[in-house]
């Protein structure tokens, strides 16, 4: 392929993440590119996301848009191509966008479309790579920037990287690390696009699918060790739920609750106390006895956003 100019590209970004908008805009600006369009999933009146948490993501991303950038809200997949075509992008970028992009939309930009996927493809293709990375207790968080094709996460690889994941990292730490790693790798991917590099075909061996967690796995068992509960809740916190809350669920003091996050406790407790017993309360925090030790948990009722 013939190389193209390194500067002055018109970029369309598909995402629902405020941090992606800000971080990618900075990288693109430093290389002389212009973010001409932010594409969001349904969010206008009459096409509001089903769950408020998704709507909040959309609104946050909207507030992060730099001046001069058009904001496009597609009501359906088949609207993506004409909306993108109206902005005349040279390149399409996608990261944390919930739809599979149809071929006619991918064909709009002459430089193609690049997806950012938080795994070392072909491992963990699909909508929940971060969740499965943590569920499997993998020591590294992977990141792949690849050219997009008609299927999910199967296009040729432009650049990959990874960084360690520690048990002590919170869900917020993991997501922040993924965003930072993606921004670090983006310049190399843009350079390969500039050179006309088609990317490297993904190998067949090692491919796996990272689907949604089954409901049973999201259920907290207070009879498990505290660290196991902690790591399970963390995996649920970064997982994708198709619009449902990013949480685990539990029964506590006879009530069904959402467990948003946990923190390993420094406190000790009487080993004779039954697992699931609340030892202390601090607002939304509960110190709960697990099989071997207490654990601080942040809870909300099922009906509270």
PDB file of C-alpha atoms in Angstrom:
ATOM      1  CA  UNK A   1       0.000   0.000   0.000  1.00  0.00           C
ATOM      2  CA  UNK A   2       1.071   3.590  -0.594  1.00  0.00           C
ATOM      3  CA  UNK A   3       1.925   5.709   2.431  1.00  0.00           C
ATOM      4  CA  UNK A   4      -0.128   8.818   3.182  1.00  0.00           C
ATOM      5  CA  UNK A   5       0.501  12.142   4.818  1.00  0.00           C
ATOM      6  CA  UNK A   6       1.358  11.860   8.514  1.00  0.00           C
ATOM      7  CA  UNK A   7      -0.622  14.955   9.502  1.00  0.00           C
ATOM      8  CA  UNK A   8      -3.966  16.553   9.049  1.00  0.00           C
ATOM      9  CA  UNK A   9      -6.266  13.520   9.163  1.00  0.00           C
ATOM     10  CA  UNK A  10      -9.941  13.907   9.975  1.00  0.00           C
ATOM     11  CA  UNK A  11     -10.769  11.364  12.700  1.00  0.00           C
ATOM     12  CA  UNK A  12     -14.144   9.953  13.751  1.00  0.00           C
ATOM     13  CA  UNK A  13     -14.131   8.356  17.218  1.00  0.00           C
ATOM     14  CA  UNK A  14     -16.715   5.792  18.338  1.00  0.00           C
ATOM     15  CA  UNK A  15     -16.851   5.453  22.136  1.00  0.00           C
ATOM     16  CA  UNK A  16     -18.919   5.991  25.271  1.00  0.00           C
ATOM     17  CA  UNK A  17     -15.894   6.724  27.474  1.00  0.00           C
ATOM     18  CA  UNK A  18     -15.051  10.219  28.660  1.00  0.00           C
ATOM     19  CA  UNK A  19     -11.443   9.199  29.289  1.00  0.00           C
ATOM     20  CA  UNK A  20     -11.099   7.779  25.769  1.00  0.00           C
ATOM     21  CA  UNK A  21     -12.354  11.045  24.274  1.00  0.00           C
ATOM     22  CA  UNK A  22      -9.913  13.127  26.307  1.00  0.00           C
ATOM     23  CA  UNK A  23      -6.931  10.814  26.027  1.00  0.00           C
ATOM     24  CA  UNK A  24      -7.274  10.086  22.317  1.00  0.00           C
ATOM     25  CA  UNK A  25      -7.965  13.726  21.488  1.00  0.00           C
ATOM     26  CA  UNK A  26      -4.675  14.685  23.140  1.00  0.00           C
ATOM     27  CA  UNK A  27      -2.715  12.049  21.191  1.00  0.00           C
ATOM     28  CA  UNK A  28      -4.389  12.985  17.911  1.00  0.00           C
ATOM     29  CA  UNK A  29      -3.822  16.708  18.447  1.00  0.00           C
ATOM     30  CA  UNK A  30      -0.134  16.148  19.169  1.00  0.00           C
ATOM     31  CA  UNK A  31       0.188  14.444  15.783  1.00  0.00           C
ATOM     32  CA  UNK A  32      -1.691  17.187  13.947  1.00  0.00           C
ATOM     33  CA  UNK A  33      -4.953  15.287  13.478  1.00  0.00           C
ATOM     34  CA  UNK A  34      -8.457  16.648  14.028  1.00  0.00           C
ATOM     35  CA  UNK A  35     -11.238  14.908  15.927  1.00  0.00           C
ATOM     36  CA  UNK A  36     -14.143  15.827  13.667  1.00  0.00           C
ATOM     37  CA  UNK A  37     -16.823  13.512  15.045  1.00  0.00           C
ATOM     38  CA  UNK A  38     -17.732  11.633  18.201  1.00  0.00           C
ATOM     39  CA  UNK A  39     -20.190   8.829  17.527  1.00  0.00           C
ATOM     40  CA  UNK A  40     -22.361   7.651  20.414  1.00  0.00           C
ATOM     41  CA  UNK A  41     -24.897   4.827  20.685  1.00  0.00           C
ATOM     42  CA  UNK A  42     -28.565   5.797  21.203  1.00  0.00           C
ATOM     43  CA  UNK A  43     -28.985   8.532  23.735  1.00  0.00           C
ATOM     44  CA  UNK A  44     -31.306  11.186  22.344  1.00  0.00           C
ATOM     45  CA  UNK A  45     -34.943  11.463  23.398  1.00  0.00           C
ATOM     46  CA  UNK A  46     -36.794   8.489  22.026  1.00  0.00           C
ATOM     47  CA  UNK A  47     -33.611   6.391  21.827  1.00  0.00           C
ATOM     48  CA  UNK A  48     -32.435   6.502  25.425  1.00  0.00           C
ATOM     49  CA  UNK A  49     -30.322   3.570  26.684  1.00  0.00           C
ATOM     50  CA  UNK A  50     -32.262   1.079  28.770  1.00  0.00           C
ATOM     51  CA  UNK A  51     -30.212   1.506  31.936  1.00  0.00           C
ATOM     52  CA  UNK A  52     -29.307   4.855  33.559  1.00  0.00           C
ATOM     53  CA  UNK A  53     -25.670   3.800  33.987  1.00  0.00           C
ATOM     54  CA  UNK A  54     -25.268   3.646  30.210  1.00  0.00           C
ATOM     55  CA  UNK A  55     -27.010   7.000  29.797  1.00  0.00           C
ATOM     56  CA  UNK A  56     -24.600   8.496  32.337  1.00  0.00           C
ATOM     57  CA  UNK A  57     -21.640   7.208  30.308  1.00  0.00           C
ATOM     58  CA  UNK A  58     -23.050   8.785  27.153  1.00  0.00           C
ATOM     59  CA  UNK A  59     -23.616  12.126  28.875  1.00  0.00           C
ATOM     60  CA  UNK A  60     -20.106  12.112  30.356  1.00  0.00           C
ATOM     61  CA  UNK A  61     -18.559  11.423  26.961  1.00  0.00           C
ATOM     62  CA  UNK A  62     -20.654  14.212  25.484  1.00  0.00           C
ATOM     63  CA  UNK A  63     -19.294  16.690  28.019  1.00  0.00           C
ATOM     64  CA  UNK A  64     -15.702  15.759  27.130  1.00  0.00           C
ATOM     65  CA  UNK A  65     -16.065  16.602  23.438  1.00  0.00           C
ATOM     66  CA  UNK A  66     -13.573  19.279  22.324  1.00  0.00           C
ATOM     67  CA  UNK A  67     -14.905  22.423  20.607  1.00  0.00           C
ATOM     68  CA  UNK A  68     -15.585  22.002  16.905  1.00  0.00           C
ATOM     69  CA  UNK A  69     -16.278  18.267  17.097  1.00  0.00           C
ATOM     70  CA  UNK A  70     -19.627  17.081  15.773  1.00  0.00           C
ATOM     71  CA  UNK A  71     -21.550  14.684  18.013  1.00  0.00           C
ATOM     72  CA  UNK A  72     -23.466  11.971  16.186  1.00  0.00           C
ATOM     73  CA  UNK A  73     -26.041   9.722  17.841  1.00  0.00           C
ATOM     74  CA  UNK A  74     -27.006   6.776  15.694  1.00  0.00           C
ATOM     75  CA  UNK A  75     -30.425   5.298  16.394  1.00  0.00           C
ATOM     76  CA  UNK A  76     -29.604   2.091  14.490  1.00  0.00           C
ATOM     77  CA  UNK A  77     -26.555   0.354  13.039  1.00  0.00           C
ATOM     78  CA  UNK A  78     -27.665   1.115   9.491  1.00  0.00           C
ATOM     79  CA  UNK A  79     -27.490   4.840  10.318  1.00  0.00           C
ATOM     80  CA  UNK A  80     -23.777   4.705  11.108  1.00  0.00           C
ATOM     81  CA  UNK A  81     -22.560   4.805   7.495  1.00  0.00           C
ATOM     82  CA  UNK A  82     -24.517   7.898   6.349  1.00  0.00           C
ATOM     83  CA  UNK A  83     -23.761   9.753   9.577  1.00  0.00           C
ATOM     84  CA  UNK A  84     -20.043   9.026   9.303  1.00  0.00           C
ATOM     85  CA  UNK A  85     -20.002   9.874   5.596  1.00  0.00           C
ATOM     86  CA  UNK A  86     -21.363  13.338   6.367  1.00  0.00           C
ATOM     87  CA  UNK A  87     -18.244  14.148   8.420  1.00  0.00           C
ATOM     88  CA  UNK A  88     -15.823  12.858   5.737  1.00  0.00           C
ATOM     89  CA  UNK A  89     -13.354  11.144   8.094  1.00  0.00           C
ATOM     90  CA  UNK A  90      -9.994   9.920   6.870  1.00  0.00           C
ATOM     91  CA  UNK A  91      -9.821   7.334   9.665  1.00  0.00           C
ATOM     92  CA  UNK A  92     -12.277   5.755  12.108  1.00  0.00           C
ATOM     93  CA  UNK A  93     -11.231   4.818  15.659  1.00  0.00           C
ATOM     94  CA  UNK A  94     -13.337   2.653  17.967  1.00  0.00           C
ATOM     95  CA  UNK A  95     -12.834   1.894  21.671  1.00  0.00           C
ATOM     96  CA  UNK A  96     -15.510   0.915  24.212  1.00  0.00           C
ATOM     97  CA  UNK A  97     -18.279   1.104  21.624  1.00  0.00           C
ATOM     98  CA  UNK A  98     -21.079  -1.453  22.129  1.00  0.00           C
ATOM     99  CA  UNK A  99     -22.023  -2.219  18.500  1.00  0.00           C
ATOM    100  CA  UNK A 100     -20.508  -4.320  15.775  1.00  0.00           C
ATOM    101  CA  UNK A 101     -19.756  -1.831  12.985  1.00  0.00           C
ATOM    102  CA  UNK A 102     -21.353  -2.815   9.647  1.00  0.00           C
ATOM    103  CA  UNK A 103     -19.102  -3.124   6.555  1.00  0.00           C
ATOM    104  CA  UNK A 104     -20.653  -0.115   4.820  1.00  0.00           C
ATOM    105  CA  UNK A 105     -19.671   2.082   7.785  1.00  0.00           C
ATOM    106  CA  UNK A 106     -16.140   0.662   7.901  1.00  0.00           C
ATOM    107  CA  UNK A 107     -15.751   1.526   4.215  1.00  0.00           C
ATOM    108  CA  UNK A 108     -16.493   5.239   4.713  1.00  0.00           C
ATOM    109  CA  UNK A 109     -12.960   6.286   5.729  1.00  0.00           C
ATOM    110  CA  UNK A 110     -10.271   5.921   3.041  1.00  0.00           C
ATOM    111  CA  UNK A 111      -7.630   4.991   5.662  1.00  0.00           C
ATOM    112  CA  UNK A 112      -9.927   2.378   7.167  1.00  0.00           C
ATOM    113  CA  UNK A 113     -11.060   1.726  10.732  1.00  0.00           C
ATOM    114  CA  UNK A 114      -8.984   0.773  13.769  1.00  0.00           C
ATOM    115  CA  UNK A 115     -10.408  -0.867  16.880  1.00  0.00           C
ATOM    116  CA  UNK A 116      -8.850  -0.833  20.340  1.00  0.00           C
ATOM    117  CA  UNK A 117      -9.441  -4.096  22.197  1.00  0.00           C
ATOM    118  CA  UNK A 118      -8.237  -4.712  25.778  1.00  0.00           C
ATOM    119  CA  UNK A 119      -6.678  -8.152  25.318  1.00  0.00           C
ATOM    120  CA  UNK A 120      -3.837  -9.759  23.413  1.00  0.00           C
ATOM    121  CA  UNK A 121      -5.874 -10.938  20.438  1.00  0.00           C
ATOM    122  CA  UNK A 122      -6.833 -13.535  19.399  1.00  0.00           C
ATOM    123  CA  UNK A 123      -7.315 -14.238  23.125  1.00  0.00           C
ATOM    124  CA  UNK A 124     -10.526 -12.859  24.663  1.00  0.00           C
ATOM    125  CA  UNK A 125     -12.363 -11.745  21.549  1.00  0.00           C
ATOM    126  CA  UNK A 126     -15.793 -10.368  22.304  1.00  0.00           C
ATOM    127  CA  UNK A 127     -17.484  -7.900  24.649  1.00  0.00           C
ATOM    128  CA  UNK A 128     -15.937  -8.782  28.026  1.00  0.00           C
ATOM    129  CA  UNK A 129     -12.123  -9.084  27.732  1.00  0.00           C
ATOM    130  CA  UNK A 130     -11.247  -7.189  30.909  1.00  0.00           C
ATOM    131  CA  UNK A 131     -13.697  -9.228  32.925  1.00  0.00           C
ATOM    132  CA  UNK A 132     -12.226 -12.541  31.765  1.00  0.00           C
ATOM    133  CA  UNK A 133      -8.667 -11.316  32.261  1.00  0.00           C
ATOM    134  CA  UNK A 134      -9.483 -10.736  35.928  1.00  0.00           C
ATOM    135  CA  UNK A 135     -11.696 -13.795  36.301  1.00  0.00           C
ATOM    136  CA  UNK A 136      -8.847 -16.005  35.054  1.00  0.00           C
ATOM    137  CA  UNK A 137      -6.376 -14.275  37.436  1.00  0.00           C
ATOM    138  CA  UNK A 138      -4.106 -13.495  34.491  1.00  0.00           C
ATOM    139  CA  UNK A 139      -0.924 -11.632  35.474  1.00  0.00           C
ATOM    140  CA  UNK A 140      -1.106  -9.096  32.621  1.00  0.00           C
ATOM    141  CA  UNK A 141      -3.624  -6.814  31.017  1.00  0.00           C
ATOM    142  CA  UNK A 142      -3.296  -6.973  27.234  1.00  0.00           C
ATOM    143  CA  UNK A 143      -4.149  -4.401  24.563  1.00  0.00           C
ATOM    144  CA  UNK A 144      -4.482  -4.745  20.786  1.00  0.00           C
ATOM    145  CA  UNK A 145      -5.033  -2.073  18.147  1.00  0.00           C
ATOM    146  CA  UNK A 146      -6.186  -3.771  14.964  1.00  0.00           C
ATOM    147  CA  UNK A 147      -7.818  -3.037  11.654  1.00  0.00           C
ATOM    148  CA  UNK A 148     -11.536  -3.721  11.725  1.00  0.00           C
ATOM    149  CA  UNK A 149     -13.338  -6.185   9.508  1.00  0.00           C
ATOM    150  CA  UNK A 150     -16.895  -7.515   9.385  1.00  0.00           C
ATOM    151  CA  UNK A 151     -16.440  -9.757  12.439  1.00  0.00           C
ATOM    152  CA  UNK A 152     -15.771  -9.005  16.088  1.00  0.00           C
ATOM    153  CA  UNK A 153     -12.074  -8.527  16.922  1.00  0.00           C
ATOM    154  CA  UNK A 154     -10.672 -10.616  14.052  1.00  0.00           C
ATOM    155  CA  UNK A 155      -8.948  -7.985  11.895  1.00  0.00           C
ATOM    156  CA  UNK A 156      -5.183  -7.712  11.288  1.00  0.00           C
ATOM    157  CA  UNK A 157      -3.104  -6.531  14.238  1.00  0.00           C
ATOM    158  CA  UNK A 158      -1.260  -3.202  14.089  1.00  0.00           C
ATOM    159  CA  UNK A 159       0.263  -3.092  17.569  1.00  0.00           C
ATOM    160  CA  UNK A 160      -0.011  -4.907  20.902  1.00  0.00           C
ATOM    161  CA  UNK A 161       1.194  -4.319  24.443  1.00  0.00           C
ATOM    162  CA  UNK A 162       0.603  -5.347  28.035  1.00  0.00           C
ATOM    163  CA  UNK A 163       1.125  -4.287  31.635  1.00  0.00           C
ATOM    164  CA  UNK A 164       1.015  -6.187  34.945  1.00  0.00           C
ATOM    165  CA  UNK A 165      -2.152  -6.658  36.980  1.00  0.00           C
ATOM    166  CA  UNK A 166      -1.821  -7.051  40.748  1.00  0.00           C
ATOM    167  CA  UNK A 167      -4.346  -8.426  43.225  1.00  0.00           C
ATOM    168  CA  UNK A 168      -4.128  -5.073  45.022  1.00  0.00           C
ATOM    169  CA  UNK A 169      -5.310  -3.146  41.949  1.00  0.00           C
ATOM    170  CA  UNK A 170      -8.900  -1.947  42.173  1.00  0.00           C
ATOM    171  CA  UNK A 171     -11.310  -2.144  39.265  1.00  0.00           C
ATOM    172  CA  UNK A 172     -10.681   1.561  38.723  1.00  0.00           C
ATOM    173  CA  UNK A 173      -6.929   0.915  38.621  1.00  0.00           C
ATOM    174  CA  UNK A 174      -7.395  -1.786  35.980  1.00  0.00           C
ATOM    175  CA  UNK A 175      -9.594   0.367  33.743  1.00  0.00           C
ATOM    176  CA  UNK A 176      -7.281   3.355  34.131  1.00  0.00           C
ATOM    177  CA  UNK A 177      -4.319   1.160  33.230  1.00  0.00           C
ATOM    178  CA  UNK A 178      -6.134  -0.057  30.112  1.00  0.00           C
ATOM    179  CA  UNK A 179      -6.853   3.496  28.999  1.00  0.00           C
ATOM    180  CA  UNK A 180      -3.265   4.597  29.603  1.00  0.00           C
ATOM    181  CA  UNK A 181      -1.900   1.596  27.703  1.00  0.00           C
ATOM    182  CA  UNK A 182      -4.211   2.257  24.758  1.00  0.00           C
ATOM    183  CA  UNK A 183      -3.074   5.891  24.573  1.00  0.00           C
ATOM    184  CA  UNK A 184       0.574   4.768  24.703  1.00  0.00           C
ATOM    185  CA  UNK A 185       0.070   2.354  21.800  1.00  0.00           C
ATOM    186  CA  UNK A 186      -2.063   4.651  19.630  1.00  0.00           C
ATOM    187  CA  UNK A 187       0.854   6.613  18.084  1.00  0.00           C
ATOM    188  CA  UNK A 188       2.486   3.399  16.825  1.00  0.00           C
ATOM    189  CA  UNK A 189      -0.799   2.261  15.307  1.00  0.00           C
ATOM    190  CA  UNK A 190      -1.246   5.620  13.581  1.00  0.00           C
ATOM    191  CA  UNK A 191       2.271   5.382  12.184  1.00  0.00           C
ATOM    192  CA  UNK A 192       1.548   1.958  10.716  1.00  0.00           C
ATOM    193  CA  UNK A 193      -1.633   3.312   9.147  1.00  0.00           C
ATOM    194  CA  UNK A 194       0.384   6.177   7.679  1.00  0.00           C
ATOM    195  CA  UNK A 195       2.851   3.715   6.124  1.00  0.00           C
ATOM    196  CA  UNK A 196       0.002   1.827   4.522  1.00  0.00           C
ATOM    197  CA  UNK A 197       0.641  -1.239   6.691  1.00  0.00           C
ATOM    198  CA  UNK A 198      -2.243  -3.694   6.393  1.00  0.00           C
ATOM    199  CA  UNK A 199      -1.397  -5.321   9.729  1.00  0.00           C
ATOM    200  CA  UNK A 200      -0.552  -8.879  10.718  1.00  0.00           C
ATOM    201  CA  UNK A 201      -3.125 -11.648  10.380  1.00  0.00           C
ATOM    202  CA  UNK A 202      -4.214 -12.986  13.751  1.00  0.00           C
ATOM    203  CA  UNK A 203      -3.077 -16.566  14.423  1.00  0.00           C
ATOM    204  CA  UNK A 204      -5.676 -19.303  14.675  1.00  0.00           C
ATOM    205  CA  UNK A 205      -4.277 -21.037  17.794  1.00  0.00           C
ATOM    206  CA  UNK A 206      -5.035 -19.339  21.090  1.00  0.00           C
ATOM    207  CA  UNK A 207      -8.308 -17.738  19.991  1.00  0.00           C
ATOM    208  CA  UNK A 208     -10.972 -17.529  22.692  1.00  0.00           C
ATOM    209  CA  UNK A 209     -14.259 -15.733  23.247  1.00  0.00           C
ATOM    210  CA  UNK A 210     -14.899 -13.438  26.225  1.00  0.00           C
ATOM    211  CA  UNK A 211     -18.655 -13.456  26.611  1.00  0.00           C
ATOM    212  CA  UNK A 212     -20.848 -12.071  29.351  1.00  0.00           C
ATOM    213  CA  UNK A 213     -20.513 -13.678  32.757  1.00  0.00           C
ATOM    214  CA  UNK A 214     -23.276 -16.080  33.711  1.00  0.00           C
ATOM    215  CA  UNK A 215     -25.559 -14.778  36.428  1.00  0.00           C
ATOM    216  CA  UNK A 216     -24.519 -17.529  38.841  1.00  0.00           C
ATOM    217  CA  UNK A 217     -20.883 -16.405  38.752  1.00  0.00           C
ATOM    218  CA  UNK A 218     -21.848 -12.869  39.729  1.00  0.00           C
ATOM    219  CA  UNK A 219     -23.332 -14.167  42.990  1.00  0.00           C
ATOM    220  CA  UNK A 220     -21.162 -13.538  46.060  1.00  0.00           C
ATOM    221  CA  UNK A 221     -20.648 -16.522  48.368  1.00  0.00           C
ATOM    222  CA  UNK A 222     -19.672 -15.301  51.827  1.00  0.00           C
ATOM    223  CA  UNK A 223     -18.388 -18.819  52.614  1.00  0.00           C
ATOM    224  CA  UNK A 224     -15.514 -18.231  50.184  1.00  0.00           C
ATOM    225  CA  UNK A 225     -12.189 -16.729  51.343  1.00  0.00           C
ATOM    226  CA  UNK A 226     -12.144 -12.929  51.550  1.00  0.00           C
ATOM    227  CA  UNK A 227      -9.566 -12.538  48.770  1.00  0.00           C
ATOM    228  CA  UNK A 228     -11.617 -14.752  46.444  1.00  0.00           C
ATOM    229  CA  UNK A 229     -14.724 -12.632  47.060  1.00  0.00           C
ATOM    230  CA  UNK A 230     -12.669  -9.488  46.546  1.00  0.00           C
ATOM    231  CA  UNK A 231     -11.285 -10.646  43.181  1.00  0.00           C
ATOM    232  CA  UNK A 232     -14.683 -11.852  41.973  1.00  0.00           C
ATOM    233  CA  UNK A 233     -16.334  -8.525  42.740  1.00  0.00           C
ATOM    234  CA  UNK A 234     -13.466  -6.716  40.966  1.00  0.00           C
ATOM    235  CA  UNK A 235     -13.922  -8.834  37.834  1.00  0.00           C
ATOM    236  CA  UNK A 236     -17.640  -8.068  37.845  1.00  0.00           C
ATOM    237  CA  UNK A 237     -16.913  -4.352  38.228  1.00  0.00           C
ATOM    238  CA  UNK A 238     -15.012  -4.165  34.920  1.00  0.00           C
ATOM    239  CA  UNK A 239     -17.252  -6.576  33.018  1.00  0.00           C
ATOM    240  CA  UNK A 240     -19.747  -5.672  30.319  1.00  0.00           C
ATOM    241  CA  UNK A 241     -23.414  -6.357  31.012  1.00  0.00           C
ATOM    242  CA  UNK A 242     -25.271  -5.058  27.935  1.00  0.00           C
ATOM    243  CA  UNK A 243     -26.617  -2.095  29.875  1.00  0.00           C
ATOM    244  CA  UNK A 244     -26.963  -3.769  33.263  1.00  0.00           C
ATOM    245  CA  UNK A 245     -25.052  -2.542  36.340  1.00  0.00           C
ATOM    246  CA  UNK A 246     -21.363  -3.470  36.541  1.00  0.00           C
ATOM    247  CA  UNK A 247     -21.682  -5.214  39.905  1.00  0.00           C
ATOM    248  CA  UNK A 248     -21.882  -8.501  41.733  1.00  0.00           C
ATOM    249  CA  UNK A 249     -24.939  -9.500  43.740  1.00  0.00           C
ATOM    250  CA  UNK A 250     -25.338 -10.894  47.242  1.00  0.00           C
ATOM    251  CA  UNK A 251     -27.747 -11.605  50.058  1.00  0.00           C
ATOM    252  CA  UNK A 252     -26.859  -9.689  53.217  1.00  0.00           C
ATOM    253  CA  UNK A 253     -28.944  -9.622  56.374  1.00  0.00           C
ATOM    254  CA  UNK A 254     -31.803 -11.163  54.440  1.00  0.00           C
ATOM    255  CA  UNK A 255     -31.791  -8.457  51.742  1.00  0.00           C
ATOM    256  CA  UNK A 256     -30.717  -8.679  48.099  1.00  0.00           C
ATOM    257  CA  UNK A 257     -28.017  -6.070  47.402  1.00  0.00           C
ATOM    258  CA  UNK A 258     -25.561  -5.009  44.728  1.00  0.00           C
ATOM    259  CA  UNK A 259     -21.912  -5.226  45.715  1.00  0.00           C
ATOM    260  CA  UNK A 260     -20.106  -2.405  43.921  1.00  0.00           C
ATOM    261  CA  UNK A 261     -16.582  -2.790  45.295  1.00  0.00           C
ATOM    262  CA  UNK A 262     -14.635  -4.405  48.112  1.00  0.00           C
ATOM    263  CA  UNK A 263     -11.514  -3.735  50.147  1.00  0.00           C
ATOM    264  CA  UNK A 264      -9.460  -6.268  52.033  1.00  0.00           C
ATOM    265  CA  UNK A 265      -9.708  -5.464  55.728  1.00  0.00           C
ATOM    266  CA  UNK A 266      -6.938  -4.981  58.246  1.00  0.00           C
ATOM    267  CA  UNK A 267      -9.332  -5.930  61.023  1.00  0.00           C
ATOM    268  CA  UNK A 268      -9.581  -9.443  62.402  1.00  0.00           C
ATOM    269  CA  UNK A 269     -12.709 -11.198  63.621  1.00  0.00           C
ATOM    270  CA  UNK A 270     -13.752 -14.129  65.737  1.00  0.00           C
ATOM    271  CA  UNK A 271     -13.401 -17.296  63.659  1.00  0.00           C
ATOM    272  CA  UNK A 272     -16.599 -18.605  65.244  1.00  0.00           C
ATOM    273  CA  UNK A 273     -18.676 -15.855  63.606  1.00  0.00           C
ATOM    274  CA  UNK A 274     -20.745 -17.209  60.706  1.00  0.00           C
ATOM    275  CA  UNK A 275     -19.808 -16.112  57.156  1.00  0.00           C
ATOM    276  CA  UNK A 276     -22.128 -13.385  55.904  1.00  0.00           C
ATOM    277  CA  UNK A 277     -22.371 -11.702  59.311  1.00  0.00           C
ATOM    278  CA  UNK A 278     -22.134  -7.895  59.246  1.00  0.00           C
ATOM    279  CA  UNK A 279     -19.527  -6.878  61.831  1.00  0.00           C
ATOM    280  CA  UNK A 280     -19.546  -3.105  61.344  1.00  0.00           C
ATOM    281  CA  UNK A 281     -21.379  -0.389  59.372  1.00  0.00           C
ATOM    282  CA  UNK A 282     -20.096   2.899  57.924  1.00  0.00           C
ATOM    283  CA  UNK A 283     -22.651   4.468  55.569  1.00  0.00           C
ATOM    284  CA  UNK A 284     -22.862   2.245  52.478  1.00  0.00           C
ATOM    285  CA  UNK A 285     -19.888   0.237  53.744  1.00  0.00           C
ATOM    286  CA  UNK A 286     -20.271  -3.053  55.558  1.00  0.00           C
ATOM    287  CA  UNK A 287     -17.567  -5.131  57.193  1.00  0.00           C
ATOM    288  CA  UNK A 288     -18.661  -8.668  56.377  1.00  0.00           C
ATOM    289  CA  UNK A 289     -17.235 -11.919  57.680  1.00  0.00           C
ATOM    290  CA  UNK A 290     -16.068 -14.286  54.917  1.00  0.00           C
ATOM    291  CA  UNK A 291     -14.758 -17.819  55.361  1.00  0.00           C
ATOM    292  CA  UNK A 292     -11.361 -16.795  56.680  1.00  0.00           C
ATOM    293  CA  UNK A 293     -11.429 -13.045  57.327  1.00  0.00           C
ATOM    294  CA  UNK A 294     -13.608  -9.932  57.190  1.00  0.00           C
ATOM    295  CA  UNK A 295     -14.010  -7.835  54.034  1.00  0.00           C
ATOM    296  CA  UNK A 296     -15.181  -4.255  53.561  1.00  0.00           C
ATOM    297  CA  UNK A 297     -17.915  -4.084  50.914  1.00  0.00           C
ATOM    298  CA  UNK A 298     -19.761  -1.166  49.335  1.00  0.00           C
ATOM    299  CA  UNK A 299     -23.396  -2.064  48.722  1.00  0.00           C
ATOM    300  CA  UNK A 300     -26.501  -0.540  47.193  1.00  0.00           C
ATOM    301  CA  UNK A 301     -30.082  -1.805  47.119  1.00  0.00           C
ATOM    302  CA  UNK A 302     -31.123  -3.516  43.885  1.00  0.00           C
ATOM    303  CA  UNK A 303     -33.506  -0.693  42.966  1.00  0.00           C
ATOM    304  CA  UNK A 304     -31.020   2.193  43.492  1.00  0.00           C
ATOM    305  CA  UNK A 305     -28.888   3.587  40.636  1.00  0.00           C
TER     306      UNK A 305
END
